[in-house]
Coordinates of C-alpha atoms in Angstrom, one line a residue:
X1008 CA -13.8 -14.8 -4.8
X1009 CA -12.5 -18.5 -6.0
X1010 CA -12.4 -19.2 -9.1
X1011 CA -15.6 -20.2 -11.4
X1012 CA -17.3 -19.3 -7.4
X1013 CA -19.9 -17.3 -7.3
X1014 CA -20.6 -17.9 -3.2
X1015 CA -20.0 -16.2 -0.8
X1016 CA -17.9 -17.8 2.0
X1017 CA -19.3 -19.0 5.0
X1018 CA -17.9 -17.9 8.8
X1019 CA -14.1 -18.9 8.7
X1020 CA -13.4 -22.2 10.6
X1021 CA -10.6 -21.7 13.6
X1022 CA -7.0 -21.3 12.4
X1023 CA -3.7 -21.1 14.3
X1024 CA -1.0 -19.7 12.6
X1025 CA 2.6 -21.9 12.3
X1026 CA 4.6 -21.6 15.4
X1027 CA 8.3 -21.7 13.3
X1028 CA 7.9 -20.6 9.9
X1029 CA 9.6 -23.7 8.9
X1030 CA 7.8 -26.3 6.5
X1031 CA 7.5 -28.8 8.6
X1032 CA 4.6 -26.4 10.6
X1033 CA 1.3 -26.8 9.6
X1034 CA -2.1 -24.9 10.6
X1035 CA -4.7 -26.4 12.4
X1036 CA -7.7 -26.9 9.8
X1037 CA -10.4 -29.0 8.8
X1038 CA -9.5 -29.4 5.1
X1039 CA -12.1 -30.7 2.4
X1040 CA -12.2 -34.6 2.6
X1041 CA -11.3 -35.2 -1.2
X1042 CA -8.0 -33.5 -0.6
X1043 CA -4.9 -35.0 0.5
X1044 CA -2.8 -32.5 2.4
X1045 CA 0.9 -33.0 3.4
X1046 CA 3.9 -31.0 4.0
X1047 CA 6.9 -32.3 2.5
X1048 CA 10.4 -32.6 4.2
X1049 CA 11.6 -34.2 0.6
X1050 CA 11.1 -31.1 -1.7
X1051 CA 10.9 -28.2 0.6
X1052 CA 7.4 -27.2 -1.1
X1053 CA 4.3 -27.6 0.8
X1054 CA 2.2 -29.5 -1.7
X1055 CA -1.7 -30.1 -1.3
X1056 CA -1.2 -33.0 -3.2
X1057 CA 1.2 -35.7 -2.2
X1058 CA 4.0 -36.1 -4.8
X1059 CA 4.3 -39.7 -5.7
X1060 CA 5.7 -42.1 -8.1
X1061 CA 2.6 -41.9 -9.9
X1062 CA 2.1 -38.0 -11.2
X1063 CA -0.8 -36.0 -10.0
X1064 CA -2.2 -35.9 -13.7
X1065 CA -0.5 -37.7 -16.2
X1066 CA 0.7 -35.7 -19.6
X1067 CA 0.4 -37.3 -23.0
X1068 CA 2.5 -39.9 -24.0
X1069 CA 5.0 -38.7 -26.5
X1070 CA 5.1 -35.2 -26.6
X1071 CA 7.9 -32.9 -26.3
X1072 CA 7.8 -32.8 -22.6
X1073 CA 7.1 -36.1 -21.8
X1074 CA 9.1 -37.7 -18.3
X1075 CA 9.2 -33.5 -17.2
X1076 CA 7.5 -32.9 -13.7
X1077 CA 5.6 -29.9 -13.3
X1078 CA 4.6 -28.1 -9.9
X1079 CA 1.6 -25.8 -10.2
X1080 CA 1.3 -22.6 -8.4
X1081 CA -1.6 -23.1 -6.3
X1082 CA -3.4 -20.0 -8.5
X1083 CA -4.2 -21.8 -11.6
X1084 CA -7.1 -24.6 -12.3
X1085 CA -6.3 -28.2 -11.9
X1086 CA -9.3 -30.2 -13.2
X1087 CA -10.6 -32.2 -10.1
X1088 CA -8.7 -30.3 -7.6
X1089 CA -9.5 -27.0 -5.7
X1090 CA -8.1 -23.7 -6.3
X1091 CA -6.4 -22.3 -3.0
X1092 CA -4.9 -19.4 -3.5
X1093 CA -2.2 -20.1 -0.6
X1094 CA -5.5 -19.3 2.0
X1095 CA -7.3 -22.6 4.0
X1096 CA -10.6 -20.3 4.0
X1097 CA -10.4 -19.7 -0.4
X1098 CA -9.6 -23.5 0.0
X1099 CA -12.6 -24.1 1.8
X1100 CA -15.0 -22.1 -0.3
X1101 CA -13.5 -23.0 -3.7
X1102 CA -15.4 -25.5 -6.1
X1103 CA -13.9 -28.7 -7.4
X1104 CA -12.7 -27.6 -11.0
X1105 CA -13.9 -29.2 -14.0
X1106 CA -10.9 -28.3 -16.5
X1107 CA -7.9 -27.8 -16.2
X1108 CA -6.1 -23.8 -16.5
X1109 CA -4.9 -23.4 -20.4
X1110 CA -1.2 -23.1 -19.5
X1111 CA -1.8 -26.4 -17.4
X1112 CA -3.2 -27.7 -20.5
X1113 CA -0.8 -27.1 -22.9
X1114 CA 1.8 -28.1 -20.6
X1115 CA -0.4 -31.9 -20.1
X1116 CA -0.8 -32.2 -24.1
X1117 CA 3.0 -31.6 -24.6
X1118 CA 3.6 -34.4 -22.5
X1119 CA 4.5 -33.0 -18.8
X1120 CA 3.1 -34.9 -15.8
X1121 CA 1.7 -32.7 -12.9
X1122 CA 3.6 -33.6 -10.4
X1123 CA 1.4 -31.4 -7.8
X1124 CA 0.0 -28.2 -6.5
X1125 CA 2.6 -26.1 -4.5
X1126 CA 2.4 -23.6 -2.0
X1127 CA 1.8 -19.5 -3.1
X1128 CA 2.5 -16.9 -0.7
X1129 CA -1.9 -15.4 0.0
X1130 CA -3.8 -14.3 -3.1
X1131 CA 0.0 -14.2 -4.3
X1132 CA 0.3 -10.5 -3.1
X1133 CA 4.0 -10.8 -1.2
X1134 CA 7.5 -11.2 -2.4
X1135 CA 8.5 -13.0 0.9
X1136 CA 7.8 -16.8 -0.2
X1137 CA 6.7 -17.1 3.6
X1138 CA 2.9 -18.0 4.4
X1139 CA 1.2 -17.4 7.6
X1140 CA -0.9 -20.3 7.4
X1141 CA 1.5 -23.0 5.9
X1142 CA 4.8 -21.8 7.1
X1143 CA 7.7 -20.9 4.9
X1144 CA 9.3 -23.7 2.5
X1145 CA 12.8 -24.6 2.6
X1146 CA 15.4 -22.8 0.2
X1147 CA 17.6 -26.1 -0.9
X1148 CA 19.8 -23.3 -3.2
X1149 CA 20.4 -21.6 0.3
X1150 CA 19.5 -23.2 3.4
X1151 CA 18.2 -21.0 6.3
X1152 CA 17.1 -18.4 3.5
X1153 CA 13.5 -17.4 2.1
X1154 CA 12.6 -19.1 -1.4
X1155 CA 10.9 -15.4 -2.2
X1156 CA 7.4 -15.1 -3.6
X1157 CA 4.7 -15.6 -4.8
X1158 CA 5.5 -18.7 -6.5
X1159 CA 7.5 -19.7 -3.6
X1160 CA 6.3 -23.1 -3.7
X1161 CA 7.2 -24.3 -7.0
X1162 CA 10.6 -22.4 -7.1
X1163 CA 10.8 -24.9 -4.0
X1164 CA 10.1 -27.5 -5.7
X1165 CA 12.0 -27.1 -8.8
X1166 CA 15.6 -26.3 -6.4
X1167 CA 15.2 -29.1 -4.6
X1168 CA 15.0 -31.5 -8.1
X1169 CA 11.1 -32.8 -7.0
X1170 CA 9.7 -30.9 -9.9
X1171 CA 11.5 -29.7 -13.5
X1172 CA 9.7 -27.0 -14.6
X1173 CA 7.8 -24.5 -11.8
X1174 CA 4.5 -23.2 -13.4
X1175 CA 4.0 -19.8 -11.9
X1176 CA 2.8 -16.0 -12.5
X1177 CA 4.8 -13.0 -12.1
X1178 CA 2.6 -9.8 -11.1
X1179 CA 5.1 -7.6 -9.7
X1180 CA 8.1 -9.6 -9.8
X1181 CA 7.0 -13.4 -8.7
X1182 CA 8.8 -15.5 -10.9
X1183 CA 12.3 -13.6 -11.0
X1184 CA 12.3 -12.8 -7.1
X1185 CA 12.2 -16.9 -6.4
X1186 CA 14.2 -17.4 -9.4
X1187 CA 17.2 -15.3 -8.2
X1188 CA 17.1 -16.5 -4.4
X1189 CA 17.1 -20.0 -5.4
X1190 CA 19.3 -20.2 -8.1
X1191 CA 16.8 -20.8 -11.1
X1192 CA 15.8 -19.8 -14.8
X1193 CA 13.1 -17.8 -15.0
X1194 CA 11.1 -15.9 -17.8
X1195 CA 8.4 -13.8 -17.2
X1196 CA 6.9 -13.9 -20.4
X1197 CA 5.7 -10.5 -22.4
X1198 CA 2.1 -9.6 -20.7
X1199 CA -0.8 -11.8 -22.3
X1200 CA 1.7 -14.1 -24.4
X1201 CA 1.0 -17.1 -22.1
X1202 CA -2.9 -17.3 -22.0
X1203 CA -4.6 -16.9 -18.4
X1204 CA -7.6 -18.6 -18.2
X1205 CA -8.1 -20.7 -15.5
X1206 CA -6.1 -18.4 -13.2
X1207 CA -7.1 -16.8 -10.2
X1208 CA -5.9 -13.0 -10.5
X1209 CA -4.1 -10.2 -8.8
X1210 CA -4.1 -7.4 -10.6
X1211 CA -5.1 -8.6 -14.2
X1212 CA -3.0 -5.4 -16.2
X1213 CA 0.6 -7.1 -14.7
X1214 CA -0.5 -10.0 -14.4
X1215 CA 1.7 -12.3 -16.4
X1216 CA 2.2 -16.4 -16.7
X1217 CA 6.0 -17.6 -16.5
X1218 CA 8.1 -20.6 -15.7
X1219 CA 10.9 -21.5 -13.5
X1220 CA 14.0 -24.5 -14.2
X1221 CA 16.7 -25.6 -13.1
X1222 CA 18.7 -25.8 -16.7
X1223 CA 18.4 -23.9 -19.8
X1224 CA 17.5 -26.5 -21.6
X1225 CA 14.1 -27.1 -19.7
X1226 CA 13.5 -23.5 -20.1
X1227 CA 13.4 -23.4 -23.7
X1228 CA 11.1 -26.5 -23.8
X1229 CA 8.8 -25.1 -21.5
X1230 CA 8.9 -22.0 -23.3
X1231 CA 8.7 -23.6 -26.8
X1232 CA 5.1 -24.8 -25.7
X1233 CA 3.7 -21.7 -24.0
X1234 CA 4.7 -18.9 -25.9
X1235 CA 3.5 -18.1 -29.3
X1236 CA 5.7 -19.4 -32.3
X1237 CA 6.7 -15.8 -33.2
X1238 CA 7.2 -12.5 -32.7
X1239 CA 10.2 -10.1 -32.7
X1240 CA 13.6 -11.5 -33.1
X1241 CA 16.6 -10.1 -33.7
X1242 CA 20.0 -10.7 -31.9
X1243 CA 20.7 -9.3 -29.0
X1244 CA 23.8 -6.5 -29.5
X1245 CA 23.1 -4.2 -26.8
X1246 CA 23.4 -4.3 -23.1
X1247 CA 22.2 -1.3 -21.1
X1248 CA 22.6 -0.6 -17.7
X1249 CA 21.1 1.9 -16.0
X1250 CA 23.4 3.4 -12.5
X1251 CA 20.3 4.0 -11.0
X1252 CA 19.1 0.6 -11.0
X1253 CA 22.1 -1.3 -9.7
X1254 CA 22.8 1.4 -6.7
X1255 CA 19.1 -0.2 -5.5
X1256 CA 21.0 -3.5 -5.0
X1257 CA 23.8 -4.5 -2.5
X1258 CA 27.0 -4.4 -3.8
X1259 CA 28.1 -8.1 -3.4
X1260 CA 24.9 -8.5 -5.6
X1261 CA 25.9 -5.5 -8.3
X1262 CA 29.3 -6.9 -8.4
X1263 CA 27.8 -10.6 -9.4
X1264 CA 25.0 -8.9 -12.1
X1265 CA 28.0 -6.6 -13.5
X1266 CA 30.2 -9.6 -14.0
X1267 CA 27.5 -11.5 -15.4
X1268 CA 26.5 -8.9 -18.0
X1269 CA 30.1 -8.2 -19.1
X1270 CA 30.9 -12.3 -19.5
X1271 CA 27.5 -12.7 -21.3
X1272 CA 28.2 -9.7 -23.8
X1273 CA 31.4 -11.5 -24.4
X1274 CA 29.8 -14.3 -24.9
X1275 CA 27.2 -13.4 -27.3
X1276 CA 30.0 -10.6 -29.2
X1277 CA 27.8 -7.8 -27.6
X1278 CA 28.9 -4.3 -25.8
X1279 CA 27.5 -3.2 -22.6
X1280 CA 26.4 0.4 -22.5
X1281 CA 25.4 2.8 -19.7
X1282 CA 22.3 4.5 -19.8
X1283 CA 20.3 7.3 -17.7
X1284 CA 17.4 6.7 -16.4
X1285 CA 17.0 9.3 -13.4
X1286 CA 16.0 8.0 -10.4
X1287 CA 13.0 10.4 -10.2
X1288 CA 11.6 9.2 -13.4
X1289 CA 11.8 5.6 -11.5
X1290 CA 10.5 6.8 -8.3
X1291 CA 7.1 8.3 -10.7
X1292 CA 6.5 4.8 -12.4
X1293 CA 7.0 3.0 -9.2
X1294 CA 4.6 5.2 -7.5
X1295 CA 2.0 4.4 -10.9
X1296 CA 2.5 1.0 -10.4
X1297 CA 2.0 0.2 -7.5
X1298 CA -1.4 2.7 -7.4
X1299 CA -2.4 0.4 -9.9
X1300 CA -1.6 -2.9 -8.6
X1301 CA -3.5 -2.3 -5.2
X1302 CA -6.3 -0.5 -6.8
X1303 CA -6.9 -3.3 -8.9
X1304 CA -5.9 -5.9 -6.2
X1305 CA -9.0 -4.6 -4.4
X1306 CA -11.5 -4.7 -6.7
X1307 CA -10.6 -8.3 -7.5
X1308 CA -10.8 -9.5 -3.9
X1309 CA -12.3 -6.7 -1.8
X1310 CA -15.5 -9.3 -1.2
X1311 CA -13.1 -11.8 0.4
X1312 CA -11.1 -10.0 2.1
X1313 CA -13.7 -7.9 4.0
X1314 CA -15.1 -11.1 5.0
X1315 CA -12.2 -12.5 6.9
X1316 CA -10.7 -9.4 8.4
X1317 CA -7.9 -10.2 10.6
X1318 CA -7.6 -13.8 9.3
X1319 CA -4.9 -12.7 6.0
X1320 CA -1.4 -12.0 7.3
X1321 CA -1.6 -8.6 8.5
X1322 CA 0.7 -7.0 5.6
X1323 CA -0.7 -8.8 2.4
X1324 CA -4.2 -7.3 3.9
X1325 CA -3.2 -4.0 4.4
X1326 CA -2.0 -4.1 0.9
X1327 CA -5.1 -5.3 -0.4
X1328 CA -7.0 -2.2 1.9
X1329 CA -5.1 -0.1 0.5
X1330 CA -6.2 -0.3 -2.7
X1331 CA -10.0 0.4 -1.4
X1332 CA -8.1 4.3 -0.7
X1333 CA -6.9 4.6 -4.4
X1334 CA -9.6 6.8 -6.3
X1335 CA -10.5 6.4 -9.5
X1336 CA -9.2 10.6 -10.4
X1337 CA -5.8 8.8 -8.7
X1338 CA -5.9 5.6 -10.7
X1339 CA -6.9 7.3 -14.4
X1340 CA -3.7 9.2 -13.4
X1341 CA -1.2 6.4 -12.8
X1342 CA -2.4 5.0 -16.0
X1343 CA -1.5 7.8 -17.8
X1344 CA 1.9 7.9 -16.3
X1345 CA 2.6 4.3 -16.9
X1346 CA 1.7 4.5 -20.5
X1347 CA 4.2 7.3 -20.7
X1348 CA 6.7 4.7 -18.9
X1349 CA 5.7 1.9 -21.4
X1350 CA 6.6 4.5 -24.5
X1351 CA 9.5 5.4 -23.3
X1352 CA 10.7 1.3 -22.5
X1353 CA 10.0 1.0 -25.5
X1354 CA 11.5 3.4 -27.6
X1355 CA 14.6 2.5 -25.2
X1356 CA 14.7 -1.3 -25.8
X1357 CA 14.6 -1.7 -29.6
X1358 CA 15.2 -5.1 -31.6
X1359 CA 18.2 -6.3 -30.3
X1360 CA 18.6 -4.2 -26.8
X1361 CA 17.9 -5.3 -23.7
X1362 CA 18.0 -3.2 -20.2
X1363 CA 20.3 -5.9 -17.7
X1364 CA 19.4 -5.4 -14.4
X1365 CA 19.8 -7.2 -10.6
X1366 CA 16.5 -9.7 -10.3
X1367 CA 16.6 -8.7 -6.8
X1368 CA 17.8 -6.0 -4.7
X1369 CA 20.3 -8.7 -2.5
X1370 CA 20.4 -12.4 -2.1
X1371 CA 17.4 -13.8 -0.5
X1372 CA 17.2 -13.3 3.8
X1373 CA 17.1 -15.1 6.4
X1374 CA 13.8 -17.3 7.6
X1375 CA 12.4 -15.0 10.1
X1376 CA 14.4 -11.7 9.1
X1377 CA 12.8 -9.0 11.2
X1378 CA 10.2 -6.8 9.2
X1379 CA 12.2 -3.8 8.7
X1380 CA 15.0 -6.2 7.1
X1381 CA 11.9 -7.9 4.8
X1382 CA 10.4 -4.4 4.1
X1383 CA 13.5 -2.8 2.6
X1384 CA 14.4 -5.3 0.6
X1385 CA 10.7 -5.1 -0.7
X1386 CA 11.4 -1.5 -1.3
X1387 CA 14.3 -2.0 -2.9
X1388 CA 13.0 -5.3 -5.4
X1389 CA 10.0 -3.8 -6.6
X1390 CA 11.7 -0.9 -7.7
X1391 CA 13.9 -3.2 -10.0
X1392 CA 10.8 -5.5 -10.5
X1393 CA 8.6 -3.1 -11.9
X1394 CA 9.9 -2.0 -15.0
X1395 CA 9.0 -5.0 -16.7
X1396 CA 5.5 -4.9 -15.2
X1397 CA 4.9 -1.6 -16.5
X1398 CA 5.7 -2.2 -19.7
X1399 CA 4.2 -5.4 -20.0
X1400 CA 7.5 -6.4 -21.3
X1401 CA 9.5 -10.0 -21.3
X1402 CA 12.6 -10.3 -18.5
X1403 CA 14.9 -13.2 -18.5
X1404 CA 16.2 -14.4 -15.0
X1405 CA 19.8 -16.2 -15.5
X1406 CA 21.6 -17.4 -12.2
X1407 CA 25.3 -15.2 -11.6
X1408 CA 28.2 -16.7 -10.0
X1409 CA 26.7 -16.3 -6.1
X1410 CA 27.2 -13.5 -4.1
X1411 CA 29.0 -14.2 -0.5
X1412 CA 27.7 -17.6 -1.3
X1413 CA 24.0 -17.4 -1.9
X1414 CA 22.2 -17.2 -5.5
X1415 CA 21.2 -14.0 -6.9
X1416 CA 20.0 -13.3 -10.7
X1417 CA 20.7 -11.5 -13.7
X1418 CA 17.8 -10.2 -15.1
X1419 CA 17.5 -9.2 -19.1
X1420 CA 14.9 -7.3 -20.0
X1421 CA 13.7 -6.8 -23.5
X1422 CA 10.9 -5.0 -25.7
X1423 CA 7.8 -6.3 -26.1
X1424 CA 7.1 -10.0 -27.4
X1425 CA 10.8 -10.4 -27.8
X1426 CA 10.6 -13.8 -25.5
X1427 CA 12.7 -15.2 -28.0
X1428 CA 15.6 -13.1 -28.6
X1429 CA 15.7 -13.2 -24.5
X1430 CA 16.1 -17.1 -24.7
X1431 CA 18.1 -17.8 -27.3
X1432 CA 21.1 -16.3 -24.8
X1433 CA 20.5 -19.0 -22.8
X1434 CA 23.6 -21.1 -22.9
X1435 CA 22.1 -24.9 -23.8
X1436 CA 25.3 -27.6 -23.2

């Protein structure tokens, strides 16, 4: 159900689904008359509020991020806006909010303007930045290519230099999958670090608050203001790479991440060491997660999605169904075997280690990639994407040198509440 929404949606209005994909398509609905609606050729996100001169909400005058532009994933509460969730019906049902989500907050009292609200793939349960009902936003990193998802909207937005910092969440890989296909920072932030109140949820055990840029130097800021002023530090020595984990991406992408890793442990007077982590043992706490995930994806939005069958986009709803499948025998199991995983991450990355991996499994596809093409490279990503979500643990997205000309990342993953170590690699000019 929306957020702070206790009703139960009416009968669904009539919706016709984009005819292209691209962002200039838009579906045919009735939207709530205190909402400006456009879809913007200018920053490639499709915004529900049109950017402007003047910001959506103005931040503070003075603080540390004041003249930065933020776009807000269309999950989290803006106060006098509705909460969409990337779906016209939770649109429709959702309540005007009266307070703004805390990350939004701290971002407004440090100074940032809220530039908008920007698209989400639905109920953020896809990596494909495309949306049935709002069409696909344009990649300006690399045209003709998805943006990736969940928070395909403000990674969007940030790439195409209409917003600085992207305010998203990362569940199962949304902030590094549209960081690596469009070129970006990213930091998914150790689990519950970055509060989430005020945030419509997935699957509340992953799900994690993070932050997209186009420089370094933006990331830090934004960081600086979310995250808590301490925890682990420690400079990072120790590079680990795991065989298993590369052979999941393409090898123009491994060949960009390897480079990357060996230039950065250079860099930073660090060695790069290979590591063993069986496939098998991947395959186990892939299989956990993702029982998880959808088990708790279910219970969260089982209400609304039985009450507009056939309206979601027929994968993200089978996703969601299958959660209803997961029993609770299965589920008390995964747990088990994904606190096993998060012992073993972190007896593995200790103060000053962290596991360098591909963000993704290949550089982001083509708009309108048949859905074998789109489903391996799912495969393939979350496999790489869920380590950090298992272990509730920080990863660091850093663009590599592209791969056959299109952006992919290098992501560093590192024990838990060691957000810091992670970003002071960041190279600042």
């Amino acid at each position: 159900m929306p957020h702070n929404d206790a009703r139960t949606p009416g009968p669904p209005p009539p919706i016709h689904a984009p005819d292209d994909g691209d962002v200039g398509s838009r579906a045919d609905h009735s939207w709530p008359d205190d909402r400006r609606v456009i879809e913007s050729d200018q920053d490639g996100a499709v915004w529900r509020v049109k950017p402007s001169d003047a910001p959506l909400i103005p931040g503070r005058p003075g603080g540390p991020l004041s003249g930065r532009r933020v776009a807000v994933k269309d999950l989290f509460a803006v106060a006098g806006q509705r909460i969409g969730a990337g779906n016209p019906y939770w649109l429709t049902s959702a309540p005007v909010e009266d307070t703004h989500a805390a990350a939004v907050a701290a971002l407004l009292n440090a100074g940032a303007d809220v530039a908008g609200i920007a698209q989400t793939d639905e109920l953020a349960f896809s990596l494909a930045g495309a949306n049935l009902h709002y069409g696909t936003p344009r990649n300006p990193a690399a045209p003709g290519r998805a943006t990736g998802g969940s928070s395909s909207g403000p990674a969007a937005a940030v790439a195409a230099g209409a917003a600085d910092i992207g305010l998203g969440t990362d569940t199962g890989g949304s902030i590094r999958v549209p960081s690596s296909y469009c070129g970006l920072y990213g930091l998914r932030p150790t689990h519950g670090a970055v509060d989430r109140t005020g945030l419509i949820p997935l699957a509340p055990s992953f799900d994690t608050v993070g932050m997209m840029t186009r420089t370094p130097a933006d990331l830090l800021d934004a960081a600086d203001v979310l995250l808590p002023p301490a925890g682990p530090g420690g400079t990072v020595r120790d590079y680990l790479i795991a065989p298993s984990l590369m052979d999941l991406a393409t090898t123009e992408t491994r060949h960009a991440v390897h480079h990357a890793v060996r230039a950065l442990a250079r860099r930073a007077d660090g060695s790069v060491h290979l590591i063993d982590l069986p496939e098998e043992i991947l395959e186990v706490w892939f299989g956990a997660f993702r029982t998880v995930q959808t088990a708790e994806a279910w219970r969260e939005h089982a209400e609304f999605v039985g009450a507009h069958a056939g309206l979601l986009e027929p994968a993200i709803e089978a996703r969601f169904r299958s959660g209803a499948a997961v029993t609770r025998a299965a589920e008390d199991d995964a747990r088990a075997v994904l606190a096993d995983a998060r012992d073993r991450l972190h007896a593995l990355l200790v103060p000053g280690a962290v596991l360098a991996l591909p963000a993704t499994s290949s550089p982001a596809p083509p708009v309108g990639a048949d859905a074998a093409m789109i489903d391996a490279i799912r495969a393939a990503t979350l496999r790489l994407t869920c380590l950090a979500g298992a272990g509730g643990l920080p990863a660091l997205t850093i663009p590599t040198a592209q791969a056959n000309g299109l952006p992919v990342g290098l992501c560093l993953v590192a024990g838990s509440d060691a957000d810091r170590s992670l970003l002071s690699l960041l190279e600042v000019p």
